[in-house]
Every structure is written in structure tokens, then in C-alpha cells.
Amino acid sequence: RVKAKWAATRPKYPPTQLALGHFDATYGGQMGELWPSIRVALLSERKYGALVNNFCHDAVQDDLQAMGCRDFIDDADTEAQPSYKPESASDVNNHLNDGPTQSSDVDDPPPSPLKLSPNIRCMVFPRGDITRFKPARPDMEGLLPYYLLDAASVLPCLALNIEEGHTVLDLCAAPGGKTMALLQTNAIRFLCANDSSRTRTARLRKVLQSYIPKELRSEEHLRITSLDGTYWGDVERNTFDRVLVDVPCTTDRHSVTEDDNNIFNRSRTKERQTLPQLQVALLLAGIVAACPGGQIVYSTCTLSNTQNLRVVEQAVHLAQENHAIKVEVVNLKPLTHMFRKTFHFASDLSVGEMVIPHLASNFGPIYMCKLKRLT
Ligand code: SAM
């Protein structure tokens, strides 16, 4: 028998174990009786979606359909929905004090229905079917026909409601899954895709080269930058029609399954603990970069209230206090109603919506909150 050799540097508790312990302590209370089933799903193989590349010539959707997949966006439940009112900035600030829930109000005029970004297609296998997608193969022009990603991460892009001629800022864009989804709309006049990490920006550039035709990557359509997004509002204020703020977070699924590049590694404790401050600064910069009337979507892939609703509440407060910018939280309940066949949504969030992992549809976690600038 070979004696196990103990390296002095070997961590006593691997980061995945530290992450699980941390989540048990926090989500046990936050998610209540749902936590054990979410925990099992997080530790099980995740499910992917295939974001269809509209710029590729292969009729890949037919092939995927023949394998049993369906486009979950086309398959949305569009039956009459209950009416929902938008939530105002003051409502959000009230959550800090007494935590009311998102609600409909019969005395308010009915809001206009939620509009979604067009032309995005994402194929998924049915509930409970855990078939894996084959790797995509390039078409005659070298473009790949689909991009594999967590299908729930398409939802923030749909919620952003891209319209023809919009200018869009993707503040934390690498490696580019959501940038890809936004570009599929083929409606964006100018997209700025930024990520502070140079190595990850290089990956983003590569992804875009593999999926997007050269003419749509020209300087007049696309700018790729590698800047610290927290300073964006200082240089480009009141500019973009739409802003996506898909922040770094504890990436819960990765943290409990992979020891490599894990934010629960002891050497990254400070970075992890200061994530909420970074998230607030990024969202605030995104709000300031949007034009008055513009819309912002904040998203994460964590279940943590501290990194989700608390961040939105603080950024909304600081936008008003420091920049005299009023924002309204747009109620995304119509979106959760449309896609409830495909995803499990948390039922009781006071601000924003969240896809929670479930063994039969093991997507997420994805949190998203949509804001609209009123001033
Ligand atoms: N939106 C990407 C996608 O869909 O593929 C995923 C983004 S990932 C959740 C968060 C990104 O934020 C990381 O790539 C990280 O490098 C970047 N980031 C971290 N701090 C940042 C900052 N201060 N400014 C801009 N990007 C930042």
C-alpha cells in the first residue's frame, strides 16, 4: 500500500467544502425548507441550453429539435397574466425598513406589458431529461452554430428589452455568453462590451470571433474594452439606452463543485467579503451610464440576498443621494409567468426575480433585477 503523502500546503478544508459550509449556514435560514433540495441540485450535474447563433448558416435548430430539444423562448406561456405594477424607488427604499413584497395594486392603472429582447433562441432538453449537447461544429464560414450556457442566463438579456437602434453597455461581459445573446437580437446600433480582466477580455474577443460575422464586429458597431467598470459613470454618463450589469459574485454552483479558481479559497477571503461593495459600485456606475429613460438589468449567479436585493437597494439609494437619479424597479413577474414551464423561480423575493436550481430543471441560480431611470 502506498502511503499518502501530505503536502504542507495542502488545505485542510478545500474551498468547495468551505463554500458548502458557508451556504448551509446562510441559505439554510434564507431559503428555509427549500435549501436541502437546492443543495442537492447545486451538487448535481447542471443543465445547459444551446443559444442558437442566428448568424450561422447551418439549420441547427431542426437538428436539435429532432433530438428532442425545444426553444424555451418560443415555447413561452403567453396566456393572460395577472396585472402587475412597476415598483417605485421609494418602495425599494422601504424594503430596507419593513420589507414589503412585490405586489399588484388594483387602484393603479395597468402597466404596459413587459417587452422582451427579440430574436433570441435557446434550445433546451425537456424537464428531467439530462442529455448533453454535442460540441458545436463550425459552418462553411467558420462560425459556430450554438453557444452552450446556463439557459437561465439568457433571461437577464431577454429582460433588457433591446429595441432597434439601441446603444448598449455590457459592463462585465467576459467570457461573453450574455454579450452573445444580446447580439442575437441583431437590433443593436452600438455595443460596448467591457471586462476589467485582460485575460477574460481576450476570451470574450475569441468567442465573438467564433460566432459573429466580421462586419458586425467593426468599430462602428462594437467596442471591446478592459476597464474597471466602477469608474464608467465618470467618463460616459447618461449615454446608453440599455446597460447590463452582470457582476462578479460567489458563483454558487462553481464554488461548491470546483476547487480551482474558487472564491472560497482562503487566499481570497478579503475579495469575497468585499464583493457586495464592488457589486454596488458596478451597479451604480451602470445606472449613471444609462440615459434618462434607459433601462438597466442587474444580474448574478448567486442565491445570496446580500449580493442580490441588498445590492439593488443600496445602489438605488446611492443613485438618488449622490447623483440625484431616480430609478424605478420594473416588475419582472410577467417574465417569470412566461417561463415557469422551464425554470423554477423563487416565489417570495421583495426585489427582483431568481431562478433556483431544481433536479428536474437544473438551471441557475440566476438573480436579476430590472431598473428604469426616471431622471
Ligand atoms: N457576463 C458574462 C457572461 O455572460 O459570460 C459573465 C460575467 S462574470 C459573472 C463577471 C465578470 O466581471 C468577470 O469576467 C470579471 O472579470 C468581471 N469584473 C470583475 N470586476 C470588474 C470590474 N471592476 N469592472 C468590470 N468587470 C469586472
Short mmCIF file of C-alpha atoms and ligand atoms in Angstrom, two decimals:
data_model
loop_
_atom_site.label_atom_id
_atom_site.label_comp_id
_atom_site.label_asym_id
_atom_site.label_seq_id
_atom_site.Cartn_x
_atom_site.Cartn_y
_atom_site.Cartn_z
CA ARG A 1 0.00 0.00 0.00
CA VAL A 2 1.35 3.44 -0.93
CA LYS A 3 1.39 5.80 1.99
CA ALA A 4 -0.47 9.03 1.28
CA LYS A 5 1.93 11.92 1.11
CA TRP A 6 0.72 15.07 2.88
CA ALA A 7 1.99 18.27 1.36
CA ALA A 8 2.46 21.05 3.90
CA THR A 9 0.48 23.38 1.65
CA ARG A 10 -2.48 21.05 1.21
CA PRO A 11 -5.55 22.89 2.55
CA LYS A 12 -7.24 21.18 5.49
CA TYR A 13 -10.61 22.17 4.12
CA PRO A 14 -10.84 22.52 0.33
CA PRO A 15 -12.65 25.66 -0.90
CA THR A 16 -15.66 23.62 -2.10
CA GLN A 17 -16.16 22.35 1.46
CA LEU A 18 -15.79 25.85 2.91
CA ALA A 19 -18.34 27.11 0.37
CA LEU A 20 -20.83 24.40 1.25
CA GLY A 21 -20.44 25.11 4.97
CA HIS A 22 -20.96 28.82 4.36
CA PHE A 23 -24.05 28.20 2.22
CA ASP A 24 -25.52 25.77 4.77
CA ALA A 25 -25.17 28.47 7.41
CA THR A 26 -26.64 31.31 5.33
CA TYR A 27 -29.05 29.72 2.84
CA GLY A 28 -30.43 27.31 5.45
CA GLY A 29 -32.10 30.35 7.00
CA GLN A 30 -32.70 32.36 3.83
CA MET A 31 -34.23 29.62 1.69
CA GLY A 32 -35.84 27.70 4.57
CA GLU A 33 -37.18 24.25 3.72
CA LEU A 34 -36.19 24.65 0.04
CA TRP A 35 -32.48 24.64 0.87
CA PRO A 36 -31.90 20.84 1.05
CA SER A 37 -33.31 20.29 -2.45
CA ILE A 38 -31.46 23.32 -3.87
CA ARG A 39 -28.28 21.99 -2.25
CA VAL A 40 -28.68 18.59 -3.96
CA ALA A 41 -29.31 20.29 -7.31
CA LEU A 42 -26.25 22.54 -6.91
CA LEU A 43 -24.10 19.48 -6.28
CA SER A 44 -25.54 17.58 -9.27
CA GLU A 45 -24.71 17.98 -12.94
CA ARG A 46 -26.02 21.27 -14.26
CA LYS A 47 -28.21 21.56 -17.32
CA TYR A 48 -27.21 23.58 -20.36
CA GLY A 49 -29.08 25.42 -23.07
CA ALA A 50 -27.88 25.96 -26.65
CA LEU A 51 -28.07 29.63 -27.60
CA VAL A 52 -28.72 29.48 -31.35
CA ASN A 53 -26.39 31.61 -33.46
CA ASN A 54 -28.61 33.48 -35.93
CA PHE A 55 -25.53 34.41 -37.98
CA CYS A 56 -24.59 30.80 -38.73
CA HIS A 57 -25.84 29.24 -41.96
CA ASP A 58 -26.44 25.72 -40.65
CA ALA A 59 -30.08 24.85 -39.87
CA VAL A 60 -29.05 23.67 -36.44
CA GLN A 61 -32.40 24.29 -34.79
CA ASP A 62 -34.01 21.49 -36.84
CA ASP A 63 -31.26 19.06 -35.79
CA LEU A 64 -31.66 19.98 -32.15
CA GLN A 65 -35.44 19.68 -32.41
CA ALA A 66 -35.02 16.21 -33.91
CA MET A 67 -33.02 15.32 -30.78
CA GLY A 68 -35.97 16.37 -28.59
CA CYS A 69 -35.00 19.96 -27.79
CA ARG A 70 -37.31 22.96 -27.87
CA ASP A 71 -36.72 26.71 -27.93
CA PHE A 72 -37.84 27.67 -24.42
CA ILE A 73 -38.40 31.30 -25.50
CA ASP A 74 -40.69 30.39 -28.40
CA ASP A 75 -42.43 27.94 -26.09
CA ALA A 76 -43.24 30.65 -23.51
CA ASP A 77 -46.60 30.66 -21.77
CA THR A 78 -48.28 33.74 -23.24
CA GLU A 79 -51.71 33.18 -21.69
CA ALA A 80 -53.30 36.16 -19.95
CA GLN A 81 -51.25 37.12 -16.95
CA PRO A 82 -52.29 38.87 -13.78
CA SER A 83 -51.59 42.63 -13.98
CA TYR A 84 -48.55 43.90 -12.15
CA LYS A 85 -47.47 47.38 -11.26
CA PRO A 86 -43.94 48.69 -11.53
CA GLU A 87 -42.22 49.17 -8.20
CA SER A 88 -41.02 52.69 -7.44
CA ALA A 89 -37.67 53.71 -6.00
CA SER A 90 -39.38 54.72 -2.74
CA ASP A 91 -40.92 51.25 -2.50
CA VAL A 92 -37.45 49.78 -2.84
CA ASN A 93 -36.10 52.04 -0.14
CA ASN A 94 -38.97 50.96 2.08
CA HIS A 95 -37.75 47.39 1.80
CA LEU A 96 -34.74 48.46 3.83
CA ASN A 97 -37.07 49.21 6.72
CA ASP A 98 -40.04 46.91 6.67
CA GLY A 99 -39.57 44.54 3.74
CA PRO A 100 -42.90 44.61 1.87
CA THR A 101 -43.22 42.19 -1.06
CA GLN A 102 -43.77 42.99 -4.74
CA SER A 103 -47.49 43.28 -5.16
CA SER A 104 -50.17 44.31 -7.61
CA ASP A 105 -52.42 47.23 -6.78
CA VAL A 106 -55.92 47.31 -8.19
CA ASP A 107 -56.17 51.12 -7.89
CA ASP A 108 -53.20 51.77 -10.20
CA PRO A 109 -53.67 51.96 -13.98
CA PRO A 110 -52.49 48.70 -15.60
CA PRO A 111 -48.85 48.97 -16.76
CA SER A 112 -47.84 48.32 -20.35
CA PRO A 113 -46.96 44.62 -20.80
CA LEU A 114 -43.34 43.62 -20.36
CA LYS A 115 -41.42 43.70 -23.64
CA LEU A 116 -38.58 41.26 -24.26
CA SER A 117 -35.49 41.47 -26.47
CA PRO A 118 -36.34 39.93 -29.87
CA ASN A 119 -34.79 37.12 -31.99
CA ILE A 120 -33.07 35.24 -29.15
CA ARG A 121 -33.46 31.45 -29.39
CA CYS A 122 -32.28 28.99 -26.78
CA MET A 123 -32.81 25.25 -27.13
CA VAL A 124 -33.22 23.04 -24.05
CA PHE A 125 -33.98 19.40 -23.43
CA PRO A 126 -37.29 18.72 -21.63
CA ARG A 127 -37.65 18.77 -17.84
CA GLY A 128 -35.94 15.80 -16.26
CA ASP A 129 -34.02 15.00 -19.48
CA ILE A 130 -30.31 15.32 -18.77
CA THR A 131 -28.99 14.59 -22.29
CA ARG A 132 -25.82 16.57 -23.01
CA PHE A 133 -25.37 18.72 -26.10
CA LYS A 134 -22.64 17.78 -28.53
CA PRO A 135 -19.88 20.35 -29.04
CA ALA A 136 -20.81 22.81 -31.82
CA ARG A 137 -19.06 22.43 -35.22
CA PRO A 138 -18.25 25.44 -37.45
CA ASP A 139 -20.22 26.15 -40.64
CA MET A 140 -18.63 26.83 -44.05
CA GLU A 141 -17.67 30.35 -42.99
CA GLY A 142 -16.16 29.16 -39.74
CA LEU A 143 -18.99 30.38 -37.49
CA LEU A 144 -20.25 28.13 -34.72
CA PRO A 145 -24.00 27.30 -34.72
CA TYR A 146 -24.66 27.45 -30.98
CA TYR A 147 -23.14 28.54 -27.70
CA LEU A 148 -23.66 26.37 -24.62
CA LEU A 149 -24.60 28.20 -21.45
CA ASP A 150 -26.91 28.02 -18.44
CA ALA A 151 -30.25 28.67 -20.18
CA ALA A 152 -31.34 30.84 -17.21
CA SER A 153 -28.55 33.29 -18.02
CA VAL A 154 -30.46 34.26 -21.17
CA LEU A 155 -33.28 35.69 -19.00
CA PRO A 156 -31.47 38.92 -17.98
CA CYS A 157 -30.78 39.53 -21.71
CA LEU A 158 -34.45 38.98 -22.58
CA ALA A 159 -35.47 41.26 -19.72
CA LEU A 160 -33.28 44.07 -21.06
CA ASN A 161 -35.77 44.64 -23.90
CA ILE A 162 -33.34 45.59 -26.66
CA GLU A 163 -35.04 47.57 -29.42
CA GLU A 164 -33.94 48.55 -32.93
CA GLY A 165 -31.12 51.12 -32.93
CA HIS A 166 -30.26 50.87 -29.24
CA THR A 167 -26.86 51.61 -27.78
CA VAL A 168 -25.92 49.01 -25.17
CA LEU A 169 -23.25 48.71 -22.48
CA ASP A 170 -22.33 45.24 -21.18
CA LEU A 171 -20.26 46.31 -18.18
CA CYS A 172 -18.88 42.90 -17.04
CA ALA A 173 -19.01 40.98 -20.29
CA ALA A 174 -16.43 38.15 -20.31
CA PRO A 175 -16.40 35.37 -21.35
CA GLY A 176 -19.35 36.62 -23.40
CA GLY A 177 -22.42 34.37 -23.05
CA LYS A 178 -24.75 37.28 -22.42
CA THR A 179 -22.99 39.51 -24.97
CA MET A 180 -23.69 36.77 -27.49
CA ALA A 181 -27.37 36.65 -26.52
CA LEU A 182 -27.67 40.44 -26.80
CA LEU A 183 -26.06 40.41 -30.28
CA GLN A 184 -28.51 37.75 -31.49
CA THR A 185 -31.23 40.43 -31.44
CA ASN A 186 -29.47 41.99 -34.46
CA ALA A 187 -31.05 45.26 -33.34
CA ILE A 188 -28.17 46.94 -31.51
CA ARG A 189 -26.68 50.01 -33.22
CA PHE A 190 -23.63 50.10 -30.95
CA LEU A 191 -22.47 47.69 -28.25
CA CYS A 192 -19.73 48.32 -25.76
CA ALA A 193 -18.53 45.08 -24.13
CA ASN A 194 -16.22 45.62 -21.17
CA ASP A 195 -14.47 43.44 -18.63
CA SER A 196 -11.73 44.54 -16.24
CA SER A 197 -9.81 41.28 -16.63
CA ARG A 198 -7.47 41.34 -19.62
CA THR A 199 -7.28 37.55 -19.91
CA ARG A 200 -11.05 37.22 -19.76
CA THR A 201 -11.44 40.05 -22.28
CA ALA A 202 -9.19 38.07 -24.62
CA ARG A 203 -11.56 35.10 -24.23
CA LEU A 204 -14.53 37.36 -24.97
CA ARG A 205 -12.84 38.58 -28.15
CA LYS A 206 -12.25 34.97 -29.24
CA VAL A 207 -15.86 33.97 -28.53
CA LEU A 208 -17.17 36.88 -30.59
CA GLN A 209 -14.81 35.99 -33.47
CA SER A 210 -16.21 32.43 -33.46
CA TYR A 211 -19.86 33.48 -33.62
CA ILE A 212 -20.32 36.99 -35.01
CA PRO A 213 -19.60 37.97 -38.66
CA LYS A 214 -16.70 40.37 -39.17
CA GLU A 215 -18.86 43.24 -40.45
CA LEU A 216 -20.84 43.29 -37.18
CA ARG A 217 -17.61 43.43 -35.19
CA SER A 218 -16.42 46.63 -36.86
CA GLU A 219 -15.51 49.64 -34.69
CA GLU A 220 -18.71 51.46 -35.52
CA HIS A 221 -20.78 48.56 -34.12
CA LEU A 222 -18.68 47.08 -31.36
CA ARG A 223 -16.15 48.35 -28.84
CA ILE A 224 -14.36 45.89 -26.57
CA THR A 225 -12.64 47.42 -23.55
CA SER A 226 -10.83 46.16 -20.49
CA LEU A 227 -11.52 48.85 -17.88
CA ASP A 228 -12.58 48.92 -14.25
CA GLY A 229 -16.34 49.28 -14.66
CA THR A 230 -16.79 51.04 -11.32
CA TYR A 231 -15.40 54.22 -12.95
CA TRP A 232 -17.62 54.04 -16.03
CA GLY A 233 -20.03 56.69 -14.83
CA ASP A 234 -17.14 59.17 -14.52
CA VAL A 235 -16.37 59.07 -18.24
CA GLU A 236 -19.58 58.14 -20.04
CA ARG A 237 -22.65 59.37 -18.16
CA ASN A 238 -26.26 59.47 -19.36
CA THR A 239 -25.32 57.66 -22.56
CA PHE A 240 -26.66 54.12 -23.13
CA ASP A 241 -30.24 53.02 -23.87
CA ARG A 242 -29.59 49.71 -22.15
CA VAL A 243 -27.00 48.56 -19.61
CA LEU A 244 -26.31 45.02 -18.45
CA VAL A 245 -24.50 44.74 -15.11
CA ASP A 246 -23.68 41.03 -14.73
CA VAL A 247 -21.40 41.31 -11.72
CA PRO A 248 -18.74 39.04 -10.23
CA CYS A 249 -20.29 37.09 -7.34
CA THR A 250 -19.76 33.93 -5.28
CA THR A 251 -20.83 31.85 -8.36
CA ASP A 252 -22.54 29.39 -6.01
CA ARG A 253 -22.61 26.38 -8.31
CA HIS A 254 -18.94 26.69 -9.24
CA SER A 255 -17.98 27.30 -5.60
CA VAL A 256 -19.44 24.01 -4.35
CA THR A 257 -18.17 21.87 -7.24
CA GLU A 258 -14.71 23.14 -8.37
CA ASP A 259 -11.68 23.77 -6.18
CA ASP A 260 -9.85 25.59 -8.97
CA ASN A 261 -10.37 29.33 -9.20
CA ASN A 262 -12.69 29.18 -6.18
CA ILE A 263 -13.57 32.41 -4.36
CA PHE A 264 -13.83 30.44 -1.09
CA ASN A 265 -10.10 29.74 -1.26
CA ARG A 266 -8.66 31.22 1.97
CA SER A 267 -6.32 33.46 -0.02
CA ARG A 268 -9.40 35.17 -1.50
CA THR A 269 -11.33 35.80 1.73
CA LYS A 270 -10.95 39.59 1.51
CA GLU A 271 -12.04 39.59 -2.16
CA ARG A 272 -15.13 37.54 -1.26
CA GLN A 273 -16.05 39.68 1.69
CA THR A 274 -15.84 42.89 -0.32
CA LEU A 275 -17.90 41.56 -3.25
CA PRO A 276 -21.10 43.40 -2.20
CA GLN A 277 -19.25 46.74 -2.18
CA LEU A 278 -17.87 46.04 -5.67
CA GLN A 279 -21.34 44.97 -6.86
CA VAL A 280 -22.95 48.18 -5.54
CA ALA A 281 -20.23 50.29 -7.21
CA LEU A 282 -20.71 48.47 -10.54
CA LEU A 283 -24.49 48.76 -10.48
CA LEU A 284 -24.28 52.42 -9.54
CA ALA A 285 -21.85 53.01 -12.44
CA GLY A 286 -24.27 51.20 -14.75
CA ILE A 287 -27.18 53.38 -13.60
CA VAL A 288 -25.15 56.54 -14.16
CA ALA A 289 -24.02 55.32 -17.62
CA ALA A 290 -27.63 54.73 -18.76
CA CYS A 291 -29.52 57.62 -20.34
CA PRO A 292 -32.61 59.08 -18.62
CA GLY A 293 -35.43 56.70 -19.54
CA GLY A 294 -32.85 53.98 -20.14
CA GLN A 295 -33.08 50.52 -18.61
CA ILE A 296 -30.55 48.57 -16.57
CA VAL A 297 -30.53 44.89 -15.67
CA TYR A 298 -28.50 43.73 -12.67
CA SER A 299 -27.72 40.01 -12.55
CA THR A 300 -25.72 37.46 -10.56
CA CYS A 301 -25.41 33.69 -10.31
CA THR A 302 -25.74 33.51 -6.53
CA LEU A 303 -28.67 32.92 -4.19
CA SER A 304 -27.27 35.40 -1.67
CA ASN A 305 -29.64 38.18 -0.59
CA THR A 306 -26.58 40.22 0.40
CA GLN A 307 -25.31 40.14 -3.18
CA ASN A 308 -28.75 40.46 -4.78
CA LEU A 309 -31.56 42.54 -3.34
CA ARG A 310 -29.40 44.33 -0.74
CA VAL A 311 -27.08 45.48 -3.56
CA VAL A 312 -30.01 46.78 -5.62
CA GLU A 313 -31.46 48.61 -2.61
CA GLN A 314 -28.14 50.30 -1.86
CA ALA A 315 -27.41 51.27 -5.45
CA VAL A 316 -30.91 52.73 -5.88
CA HIS A 317 -30.41 54.71 -2.68
CA LEU A 318 -26.95 55.98 -3.71
CA ALA A 319 -28.14 56.91 -7.23
CA GLN A 320 -30.69 59.21 -5.63
CA GLU A 321 -28.42 60.54 -2.85
CA ASN A 322 -25.17 61.04 -4.77
CA HIS A 323 -26.35 61.65 -8.33
CA ALA A 324 -29.97 62.84 -7.99
CA ILE A 325 -31.00 59.99 -10.29
CA LYS A 326 -34.38 58.39 -9.63
CA VAL A 327 -34.91 54.82 -10.72
CA GLU A 328 -37.88 52.51 -10.65
CA VAL A 329 -37.72 48.75 -10.23
CA VAL A 330 -39.55 47.12 -13.13
CA ASN A 331 -41.62 44.17 -12.02
CA LEU A 332 -40.46 41.02 -13.81
CA LYS A 333 -43.34 38.81 -12.65
CA PRO A 334 -44.74 38.67 -16.24
CA LEU A 335 -41.40 37.17 -17.34
CA THR A 336 -41.42 34.51 -14.62
CA HIS A 337 -45.00 33.70 -15.57
CA MET A 338 -43.98 33.22 -19.22
CA PHE A 339 -41.08 30.90 -18.47
CA ARG A 340 -42.39 28.97 -15.46
CA LYS A 341 -42.59 25.76 -17.55
CA THR A 342 -38.81 25.81 -17.97
CA PHE A 343 -37.44 27.31 -14.75
CA HIS A 344 -38.12 27.21 -11.03
CA PHE A 345 -38.43 30.76 -9.73
CA ALA A 346 -38.20 31.86 -6.12
CA SER A 347 -41.72 32.85 -5.11
CA ASP A 348 -41.20 35.44 -2.44
CA LEU A 349 -38.45 37.91 -3.33
CA SER A 350 -39.20 41.51 -2.40
CA VAL A 351 -37.00 42.93 -5.19
CA GLY A 352 -36.10 41.18 -8.47
CA GLU A 353 -36.56 37.55 -9.54
CA MET A 354 -34.42 34.44 -9.14
CA VAL A 355 -34.14 31.08 -10.88
CA ILE A 356 -33.44 28.44 -8.25
CA PRO A 357 -31.80 25.11 -9.14
CA HIS A 358 -34.06 22.07 -9.11
CA LEU A 359 -33.13 18.48 -10.02
CA ALA A 360 -35.77 18.32 -12.76
CA SER A 361 -34.63 21.62 -14.33
CA ASN A 362 -31.16 22.14 -13.05
CA PHE A 363 -30.55 25.72 -14.22
CA GLY A 364 -29.38 28.67 -12.16
CA PRO A 365 -29.03 30.14 -9.70
CA ILE A 366 -29.61 33.37 -11.62
CA TYR A 367 -30.84 36.53 -9.91
CA MET A 368 -31.99 39.50 -11.99
CA CYS A 369 -33.47 42.88 -11.26
CA LYS A 370 -34.52 45.40 -13.89
CA LEU A 371 -34.34 49.14 -13.22
CA LYS A 372 -35.61 52.05 -15.26
CA ARG A 373 -34.10 55.52 -15.00
CA LEU A 374 -36.83 58.07 -14.40
CA THR A 375 -34.46 61.08 -14.38
N1 SAM B 1 -21.48 38.45 -18.45
C1 SAM B 1 -20.53 37.37 -18.54
C2 SAM B 1 -21.12 36.27 -19.39
O1 SAM B 1 -22.34 36.18 -19.50
O2 SAM B 1 -20.34 35.48 -19.95
C3 SAM B 1 -20.11 36.85 -17.18
C4 SAM B 1 -19.56 37.93 -16.29
S1 SAM B 1 -18.86 37.30 -14.81
C5 SAM B 1 -20.25 36.90 -13.90
C6 SAM B 1 -18.29 38.75 -14.04
C7 SAM B 1 -17.16 39.43 -14.76
O3 SAM B 1 -16.91 40.66 -14.11
C8 SAM B 1 -15.84 38.68 -14.73
O4 SAM B 1 -15.46 38.36 -16.04
C9 SAM B 1 -14.85 39.66 -14.12
O5 SAM B 1 -13.60 39.67 -14.77
C10 SAM B 1 -15.56 40.99 -14.31
N2 SAM B 1 -15.20 42.06 -13.37
C11 SAM B 1 -14.80 41.96 -12.09
N3 SAM B 1 -14.59 43.19 -11.57
C12 SAM B 1 -14.88 44.07 -12.55
C13 SAM B 1 -14.82 45.49 -12.63
N4 SAM B 1 -14.44 46.24 -11.58
N5 SAM B 1 -15.15 46.08 -13.80
C14 SAM B 1 -15.53 45.32 -14.86
N6 SAM B 1 -15.57 43.98 -14.85
C15 SAM B 1 -15.27 43.37 -13.70
#
